[in-house]
Amino acid sequence: MAVGQLPKSLGNCPSTDHLVTARATSDHIPIATTIELDLITPEIRKFLIKHGSEEESAFLTSVIGSFSKLAQDPSTPEEVDAVAQAIADTFGSAWDANTTEACIVTELKPWWDWGCKDNFDRYQMSQDPTDWATFAAL
C-alpha cells in the first residue's frame, strides 16, 4: 500500500482524502464511519395519563385516599423515612395502575396504531402489492 492511500475497506467513505491530511504530525489516520440515520426510526415509548380522563381521576383518588392514612406528625427520623417511603410507594402504585403506554414515532397520527405499524412493516419487508393494499385499507 502506498503512503497516503487508504485500504479498500475504507474507500467507501464519503471522502477519504481529508482523513490522510487530518492526521497532521500523528502516525495514525483517523477512522471515519458514516451511519445513515434516516434509515433508523427509534421507537420511543412512554407511559402517560391523559388529562381529564377516568385514569386521571382514579390516580388522584388513589393518591389522596392513601395520604389520609399516613402519620400526621412524624417526630423521629425513622417515622419521617417511613412517611417518605409511603408517599413514594403511593405515587408509584397509583401510576402503575392508571397509566397507558404510548409509542412516539415520526409517523404518529391520530389513526396510527400497532395494527398499522405491523401491516406497514410487513409491506416494507415484502414489497408485495397485496400487503400494501392491506395496509392502505386500514
XYZ file of C-alpha atoms in Angstrom, residues 10 20-21 36-37 65 70 73 81 91-92 96 100-102 104 121:
17
model
C -12.190 2.439 3.923
C -4.979 11.376 5.388
C -4.266 15.084 5.773
C -27.404 6.636 7.678
C -29.568 7.982 10.498
C -57.016 8.209 49.718
C -50.249 8.466 56.636
C -46.902 14.319 62.566
C -38.357 7.970 56.378
C -47.404 7.511 43.770
C -45.640 4.521 42.220
C -48.514 1.836 37.536
C -51.219 3.643 29.478
C -48.250 3.005 27.209
C -47.805 5.208 24.160
C -43.874 8.143 19.991
C -43.650 -3.296 8.392
